[in-house]
mmCIF file of C-alpha atoms in Angstrom:
data_model
loop_
_atom_site.group_PDB
_atom_site.id
_atom_site.type_symbol
_atom_site.label_atom_id
_atom_site.label_comp_id
_atom_site.label_asym_id
_atom_site.label_seq_id
_atom_site.Cartn_x
_atom_site.Cartn_y
_atom_site.Cartn_z
ATOM 1 C CA MET A 1 0.990 -50.076 -7.006
ATOM 2 C CA ASN A 2 3.203 -47.067 -7.317
ATOM 3 C CA ALA A 3 2.239 -44.071 -5.210
ATOM 4 C CA ASN A 4 2.321 -41.929 -8.347
ATOM 5 C CA GLY A 5 -0.447 -44.040 -9.846
ATOM 6 C CA ASN A 6 1.442 -45.575 -12.789
ATOM 7 C CA GLY A 7 -0.252 -48.917 -12.578
ATOM 8 C CA ALA A 8 -3.258 -51.016 -13.418
ATOM 9 C CA LEU A 9 -5.686 -48.480 -11.940
ATOM 10 C CA GLU A 10 -4.459 -45.423 -13.835
ATOM 11 C CA GLY A 11 -7.528 -44.033 -15.619
ATOM 12 C CA ALA A 12 -9.737 -46.917 -14.515
ATOM 13 C CA VAL A 13 -13.344 -46.052 -13.639
ATOM 14 C CA ILE A 14 -14.267 -47.712 -10.351
ATOM 15 C CA ALA A 15 -17.665 -47.617 -8.660
ATOM 16 C CA VAL A 16 -17.717 -48.058 -4.877
ATOM 17 C CA ALA A 17 -21.024 -49.072 -3.263
ATOM 18 C CA GLY A 18 -21.363 -48.272 0.435
ATOM 19 C CA ALA A 19 -18.631 -45.672 0.196
ATOM 20 C CA ALA A 20 -19.407 -43.485 3.212
ATOM 21 C CA GLY A 21 -18.231 -45.776 6.008
ATOM 22 C CA PRO A 22 -14.635 -46.098 7.263
ATOM 23 C CA ALA A 23 -13.788 -48.863 4.757
ATOM 24 C CA GLY A 24 -15.363 -46.851 1.969
ATOM 25 C CA ARG A 25 -13.416 -43.726 2.875
ATOM 26 C CA ALA A 26 -10.124 -45.633 2.918
ATOM 27 C CA THR A 27 -10.966 -47.245 -0.417
ATOM 28 C CA LEU A 28 -11.857 -43.939 -2.087
ATOM 29 C CA LEU A 29 -8.527 -42.487 -0.918
ATOM 30 C CA ARG A 30 -6.538 -45.498 -2.112
ATOM 31 C CA LEU A 31 -8.181 -45.702 -5.532
ATOM 32 C CA ALA A 32 -7.831 -41.942 -6.089
ATOM 33 C CA GLU A 33 -4.158 -42.191 -5.105
ATOM 34 C CA ALA A 34 -3.706 -44.925 -7.717
ATOM 35 C CA GLY A 35 -5.045 -42.664 -10.462
ATOM 36 C CA ALA A 36 -8.530 -44.120 -10.781
ATOM 37 C CA ILE A 37 -11.701 -42.181 -11.504
ATOM 38 C CA VAL A 38 -13.858 -43.056 -8.488
ATOM 39 C CA VAL A 39 -17.651 -43.053 -8.550
ATOM 40 C CA ALA A 40 -18.964 -43.452 -5.015
ATOM 41 C CA SER A 41 -22.473 -44.255 -3.816
ATOM 42 C CA ASP A 42 -24.139 -44.523 -0.452
ATOM 43 C CA ALA A 43 -27.630 -44.222 0.993
ATOM 44 C CA ASP A 44 -26.477 -41.425 3.331
ATOM 45 C CA PRO A 45 -25.940 -38.262 1.248
ATOM 46 C CA THR A 46 -24.275 -36.234 4.008
ATOM 47 C CA ARG A 47 -21.679 -38.861 4.912
ATOM 48 C CA LEU A 48 -21.136 -39.612 1.218
ATOM 49 C CA ALA A 49 -20.377 -35.959 0.472
ATOM 50 C CA GLU A 50 -17.861 -35.892 3.346
ATOM 51 C CA ALA A 51 -16.141 -39.060 2.067
ATOM 52 C CA VAL A 52 -15.963 -37.756 -1.510
ATOM 53 C CA ASP A 53 -14.605 -34.379 -0.379
ATOM 54 C CA ALA A 54 -11.950 -36.055 1.777
ATOM 55 C CA ALA A 55 -10.707 -38.136 -1.167
ATOM 56 C CA ARG A 56 -10.719 -35.125 -3.487
ATOM 57 C CA TYR A 57 -8.757 -32.946 -1.064
ATOM 58 C CA ALA A 58 -6.225 -35.689 -0.328
ATOM 59 C CA HIS A 59 -5.454 -36.137 -4.016
ATOM 60 C CA GLY A 60 -5.712 -32.844 -5.859
ATOM 61 C CA GLY A 61 -6.814 -33.383 -9.426
ATOM 62 C CA ALA A 62 -8.406 -36.760 -8.689
ATOM 63 C CA THR A 63 -11.880 -37.297 -10.120
ATOM 64 C CA VAL A 64 -14.090 -38.504 -7.275
ATOM 65 C CA THR A 65 -17.856 -38.172 -7.597
ATOM 66 C CA GLY A 66 -20.745 -39.181 -5.371
ATOM 67 C CA ASP A 67 -24.250 -40.429 -6.140
ATOM 68 C CA THR A 68 -26.968 -41.182 -3.616
ATOM 69 C CA VAL A 69 -28.294 -44.485 -4.947
ATOM 70 C CA ASP A 70 -30.932 -46.798 -3.476
ATOM 71 C CA LEU A 71 -29.268 -50.139 -4.156
ATOM 72 C CA LEU A 72 -32.395 -51.939 -2.930
ATOM 73 C CA ASP A 73 -33.964 -50.764 -6.197
ATOM 74 C CA LEU A 74 -32.659 -52.733 -9.191
ATOM 75 C CA ALA A 75 -33.741 -50.029 -11.636
ATOM 76 C CA ALA A 76 -31.806 -47.421 -9.627
ATOM 77 C CA ALA A 77 -28.713 -49.631 -9.617
ATOM 78 C CA ARG A 78 -28.968 -50.131 -13.378
ATOM 79 C CA ALA A 79 -29.409 -46.392 -13.904
ATOM 80 C CA TRP A 80 -26.273 -45.734 -11.823
ATOM 81 C CA ALA A 81 -24.255 -48.224 -13.860
ATOM 82 C CA ASP A 82 -25.520 -46.840 -17.174
ATOM 83 C CA LYS A 83 -24.914 -43.225 -16.121
ATOM 84 C CA THR A 84 -21.374 -44.042 -14.972
ATOM 85 C CA GLU A 85 -20.413 -45.794 -18.205
ATOM 86 C CA LYS A 86 -22.021 -43.100 -20.342
ATOM 87 C CA GLU A 87 -20.300 -40.280 -18.458
ATOM 88 C CA PHE A 88 -16.801 -41.775 -18.335
ATOM 89 C CA GLY A 89 -16.890 -44.059 -21.380
ATOM 90 C CA ARG A 90 -16.132 -47.239 -19.462
ATOM 91 C CA ILE A 91 -16.615 -49.061 -16.171
ATOM 92 C CA ASP A 92 -13.736 -51.094 -14.779
ATOM 93 C CA GLY A 93 -14.841 -52.052 -11.301
ATOM 94 C CA LEU A 94 -17.518 -52.340 -8.668
ATOM 95 C CA VAL A 95 -16.346 -52.595 -5.064
ATOM 96 C CA HIS A 96 -19.175 -53.766 -2.801
ATOM 97 C CA LEU A 97 -18.750 -52.340 0.699
ATOM 98 C CA VAL A 98 -22.405 -52.180 1.764
ATOM 99 C CA GLY A 99 -22.381 -53.636 5.265
ATOM 100 C CA GLY A 100 -24.410 -54.179 8.379
ATOM 101 C CA TRP A 101 -24.446 -56.474 11.358
ATOM 102 C CA ARG A 102 -27.073 -57.874 13.678
ATOM 103 C CA GLY A 103 -26.605 -60.740 16.115
ATOM 104 C CA SER A 104 -27.752 -62.357 19.324
ATOM 105 C CA ALA A 105 -26.236 -63.964 22.398
ATOM 106 C CA THR A 106 -27.455 -67.450 21.492
ATOM 107 C CA PHE A 107 -28.950 -69.294 18.542
ATOM 108 C CA ALA A 108 -32.318 -69.599 20.332
ATOM 109 C CA GLU A 109 -32.476 -65.820 20.745
ATOM 110 C CA THR A 110 -32.080 -65.164 17.027
ATOM 111 C CA ASP A 111 -34.511 -62.485 15.905
ATOM 112 C CA LEU A 112 -35.682 -63.151 12.341
ATOM 113 C CA ALA A 113 -36.188 -59.414 11.933
ATOM 114 C CA ASP A 114 -32.375 -59.326 11.797
ATOM 115 C CA TRP A 115 -32.504 -61.642 8.795
ATOM 116 C CA ASP A 116 -35.034 -59.393 7.051
ATOM 117 C CA LEU A 117 -32.658 -56.432 7.416
ATOM 118 C CA LEU A 118 -29.433 -58.276 6.561
ATOM 119 C CA GLU A 119 -30.977 -59.961 3.545
ATOM 120 C CA LYS A 120 -31.578 -56.506 2.089
ATOM 121 C CA LEU A 121 -28.202 -54.988 3.039
ATOM 122 C CA LEU A 122 -25.911 -57.951 2.384
ATOM 123 C CA ILE A 123 -27.671 -59.944 -0.347
ATOM 124 C CA ARG A 124 -30.047 -57.686 -2.290
ATOM 125 C CA THR A 125 -27.410 -55.003 -2.811
ATOM 126 C CA VAL A 126 -25.019 -57.646 -4.181
ATOM 127 C CA GLN A 127 -27.697 -59.000 -6.502
ATOM 128 C CA HIS A 128 -28.585 -55.563 -7.803
ATOM 129 C CA THR A 129 -25.048 -54.227 -8.278
ATOM 130 C CA SER A 130 -23.868 -57.421 -9.979
ATOM 131 C CA LEU A 131 -26.818 -57.530 -12.372
ATOM 132 C CA ALA A 132 -26.468 -53.806 -13.083
ATOM 133 C CA PHE A 133 -22.710 -53.776 -13.684
ATOM 134 C CA GLN A 134 -22.063 -57.193 -15.299
ATOM 135 C CA ALA A 135 -22.335 -56.090 -18.925
ATOM 136 C CA GLY A 136 -20.221 -52.978 -18.452
ATOM 137 C CA LEU A 137 -17.523 -54.872 -16.570
ATOM 138 C CA GLN A 138 -17.380 -57.464 -19.369
ATOM 139 C CA ARG A 139 -16.777 -54.671 -21.870
ATOM 140 C CA SER A 140 -13.734 -53.540 -19.850
ATOM 141 C CA ASP A 141 -10.198 -54.807 -20.423
ATOM 142 C CA ARG A 142 -9.694 -54.921 -16.630
ATOM 143 C CA GLY A 143 -13.150 -55.363 -15.102
ATOM 144 C CA ARG A 144 -13.369 -56.469 -11.474
ATOM 145 C CA TYR A 145 -16.352 -57.081 -9.168
ATOM 146 C CA LEU A 146 -15.168 -57.276 -5.555
ATOM 147 C CA LEU A 147 -17.251 -58.439 -2.609
ATOM 148 C CA ILE A 148 -15.989 -57.853 0.914
ATOM 149 C CA SER A 149 -17.033 -60.794 3.078
ATOM 150 C CA ALA A 150 -16.428 -62.191 6.547
ATOM 151 C CA ALA A 151 -14.742 -65.342 7.813
ATOM 152 C CA GLY A 152 -17.978 -66.112 9.673
ATOM 153 C CA ALA A 153 -19.619 -67.073 6.378
ATOM 154 C CA SER A 154 -17.401 -70.172 6.340
ATOM 155 C CA LYS A 155 -17.576 -70.897 10.070
ATOM 156 C CA PRO A 156 -20.784 -69.485 11.594
ATOM 157 C CA THR A 157 -21.175 -69.001 15.321
ATOM 158 C CA GLU A 158 -24.532 -69.491 17.014
ATOM 159 C CA GLY A 159 -25.245 -65.833 17.619
ATOM 160 C CA ASN A 160 -24.377 -64.882 14.035
ATOM 161 C CA ALA A 161 -26.765 -67.180 12.167
ATOM 162 C CA ALA A 162 -28.494 -64.424 10.179
ATOM 163 C CA TYR A 163 -25.284 -62.507 9.467
ATOM 164 C CA SER A 164 -23.244 -65.562 8.449
ATOM 165 C CA ALA A 165 -26.025 -66.959 6.263
ATOM 166 C CA SER A 166 -26.410 -63.588 4.539
ATOM 167 C CA LYS A 167 -22.686 -63.363 3.862
ATOM 168 C CA ALA A 168 -22.584 -66.965 2.608
ATOM 169 C CA ALA A 169 -25.431 -66.235 0.199
ATOM 170 C CA ALA A 170 -23.656 -63.104 -1.058
ATOM 171 C CA GLU A 171 -20.494 -65.148 -1.624
ATOM 172 C CA ALA A 172 -22.393 -67.806 -3.587
ATOM 173 C CA TRP A 173 -24.018 -65.125 -5.727
ATOM 174 C CA THR A 174 -20.632 -63.542 -6.450
ATOM 175 C CA LEU A 175 -19.156 -66.920 -7.401
ATOM 176 C CA ALA A 176 -22.039 -67.394 -9.849
ATOM 177 C CA LEU A 177 -21.107 -64.045 -11.414
ATOM 178 C CA ALA A 178 -17.512 -65.294 -11.617
ATOM 179 C CA ASP A 179 -18.734 -68.346 -13.525
ATOM 180 C CA ALA A 180 -20.509 -66.052 -15.991
ATOM 181 C CA PHE A 181 -17.261 -64.137 -16.499
ATOM 182 C CA ARG A 182 -15.403 -67.437 -16.975
ATOM 183 C CA LYS A 183 -17.835 -68.591 -19.656
ATOM 184 C CA ALA A 184 -17.770 -65.200 -21.396
ATOM 185 C CA GLY A 185 -13.970 -65.457 -21.670
ATOM 186 C CA GLY A 186 -14.123 -68.728 -23.589
ATOM 187 C CA ASP A 187 -10.934 -70.653 -24.313
ATOM 188 C CA GLU A 188 -8.727 -67.653 -23.533
ATOM 189 C CA GLY A 189 -9.972 -67.504 -19.947
ATOM 190 C CA PRO A 190 -11.853 -64.703 -18.218
ATOM 191 C CA LYS A 191 -10.933 -61.100 -19.047
ATOM 192 C CA THR A 192 -13.150 -59.889 -16.197
ATOM 193 C CA ALA A 193 -13.088 -61.198 -12.627
ATOM 194 C CA ALA A 194 -15.387 -61.446 -9.639
ATOM 195 C CA ALA A 195 -13.554 -62.095 -6.384
ATOM 196 C CA ILE A 196 -14.247 -62.131 -2.643
ATOM 197 C CA LEU A 197 -11.948 -60.497 -0.089
ATOM 198 C CA ILE A 198 -12.467 -62.059 3.323
ATOM 199 C CA VAL A 199 -11.741 -60.448 6.689
ATOM 200 C CA LYS A 200 -12.504 -61.472 10.256
ATOM 201 C CA ALA A 201 -13.641 -57.938 11.036
ATOM 202 C CA LEU A 202 -12.501 -54.422 10.236
ATOM 203 C CA VAL A 203 -10.823 -51.868 12.480
ATOM 204 C CA HIS A 204 -10.101 -48.187 11.931
ATOM 205 C CA ASP A 205 -8.456 -45.335 13.817
ATOM 206 C CA ALA A 206 -11.647 -44.124 15.524
ATOM 207 C CA MET A 207 -12.268 -47.611 16.955
ATOM 208 C CA ARG A 208 -8.742 -47.721 18.356
ATOM 209 C CA ALA A 209 -9.190 -44.276 19.884
ATOM 210 C CA GLU A 210 -12.439 -45.365 21.573
ATOM 211 C CA ARG A 211 -10.900 -48.575 22.922
ATOM 212 C CA PRO A 212 -7.171 -47.913 23.387
ATOM 213 C CA ASN A 213 -6.614 -51.140 25.356
ATOM 214 C CA ALA A 214 -8.365 -53.444 22.875
ATOM 215 C CA LYS A 215 -6.178 -55.836 20.892
ATOM 216 C CA PHE A 216 -8.479 -56.249 17.823
ATOM 217 C CA ALA A 217 -6.712 -59.563 17.203
ATOM 218 C CA GLY A 218 -7.093 -60.805 13.651
ATOM 219 C CA PHE A 219 -8.902 -57.645 12.554
ATOM 220 C CA THR A 220 -7.976 -56.030 9.233
ATOM 221 C CA ASP A 221 -7.319 -52.288 9.207
ATOM 222 C CA VAL A 222 -9.456 -50.487 6.625
ATOM 223 C CA LYS A 223 -6.259 -49.117 5.037
ATOM 224 C CA GLU A 224 -4.961 -52.692 4.575
ATOM 225 C CA LEU A 225 -8.293 -53.650 3.029
ATOM 226 C CA ALA A 226 -8.055 -50.695 0.654
ATOM 227 C CA ASP A 227 -4.546 -51.803 -0.375
ATOM 228 C CA ALA A 228 -5.826 -55.333 -0.986
ATOM 229 C CA ILE A 229 -8.718 -54.005 -3.078
ATOM 230 C CA ALA A 230 -6.354 -51.939 -5.240
ATOM 231 C CA GLY A 231 -4.032 -54.927 -5.521
ATOM 232 C CA VAL A 232 -6.653 -57.097 -7.223
ATOM 233 C CA TRP A 233 -6.246 -54.992 -10.370
ATOM 234 C CA GLU A 234 -2.521 -55.860 -10.380
ATOM 235 C CA ARG A 235 -3.316 -59.561 -10.823
ATOM 236 C CA PRO A 236 -4.547 -61.224 -14.042
ATOM 237 C CA ALA A 237 -8.281 -61.896 -14.190
ATOM 238 C CA PRO A 238 -7.920 -65.718 -14.411
ATOM 239 C CA GLU A 239 -5.819 -65.677 -11.231
ATOM 240 C CA VAL A 240 -8.510 -63.986 -9.107
ATOM 241 C CA ASN A 241 -11.808 -64.836 -10.806
ATOM 242 C CA GLY A 242 -14.008 -66.996 -8.579
ATOM 243 C CA LYS A 243 -11.458 -66.881 -5.757
ATOM 244 C CA ARG A 244 -11.809 -66.185 -2.043
ATOM 245 C CA LEU A 245 -8.856 -63.967 -1.147
ATOM 246 C CA TRP A 246 -8.221 -64.327 2.588
ATOM 247 C CA LEU A 247 -6.932 -61.306 4.502
ATOM 248 C CA THR A 248 -7.249 -63.226 7.776
ATOM 249 C CA PRO A 249 -6.303 -66.838 8.623
ATOM 250 C CA GLN A 250 -8.686 -69.264 6.947
ATOM 251 C CA PRO A 251 -10.839 -71.124 9.538
#
């Protein structure tokens, strides 16, 4: 992607769910830099407004908007998708960055209340955004649904049972969406893609400042993740649809 935005994202309308965290902020900046119209959502209106303002100020003239959306409500997710497409005339992407983590020291100490929370954050929000945005993405000439997942989904550790199972379920759901895109494309192959970007864990500048001696081995910087997200639009839909794109060594 050229820094001046003359690429696959120029004029694209991209929705970012869970946009107020460090990964979301980096993604808003990167997509705005690439010339996209960015429609951000988060459950935290204050942090969302800060993230949207930061992206706007960094790239004067960029269209970056924010909506407080309850993605645990399917009707609210559908309304967000419909509003976005109606306002901008198209929808070319949904980047799913809604996160959360709960874990325990051992498998026996697993608290099933963690599952109840993670099922909502990591699975329900994927179900609702994918169902809400599928039709609009299929109408696009460059539609992409991107899930950010964790290596632990493929190789769970005992203290991460709830987290890994939630991520694995979200991956399976996203791959089912990819199959729908494949079938919709017919003999010519999919025009729209659903893909999974996989990291070990994420790191950002504030984490490094808090723990200056930590190595963060194998972690992906949120800026690298944002580059990888933008890069998916540079690749043809059949090349990325239904694929796990590893940003960390595959276990």
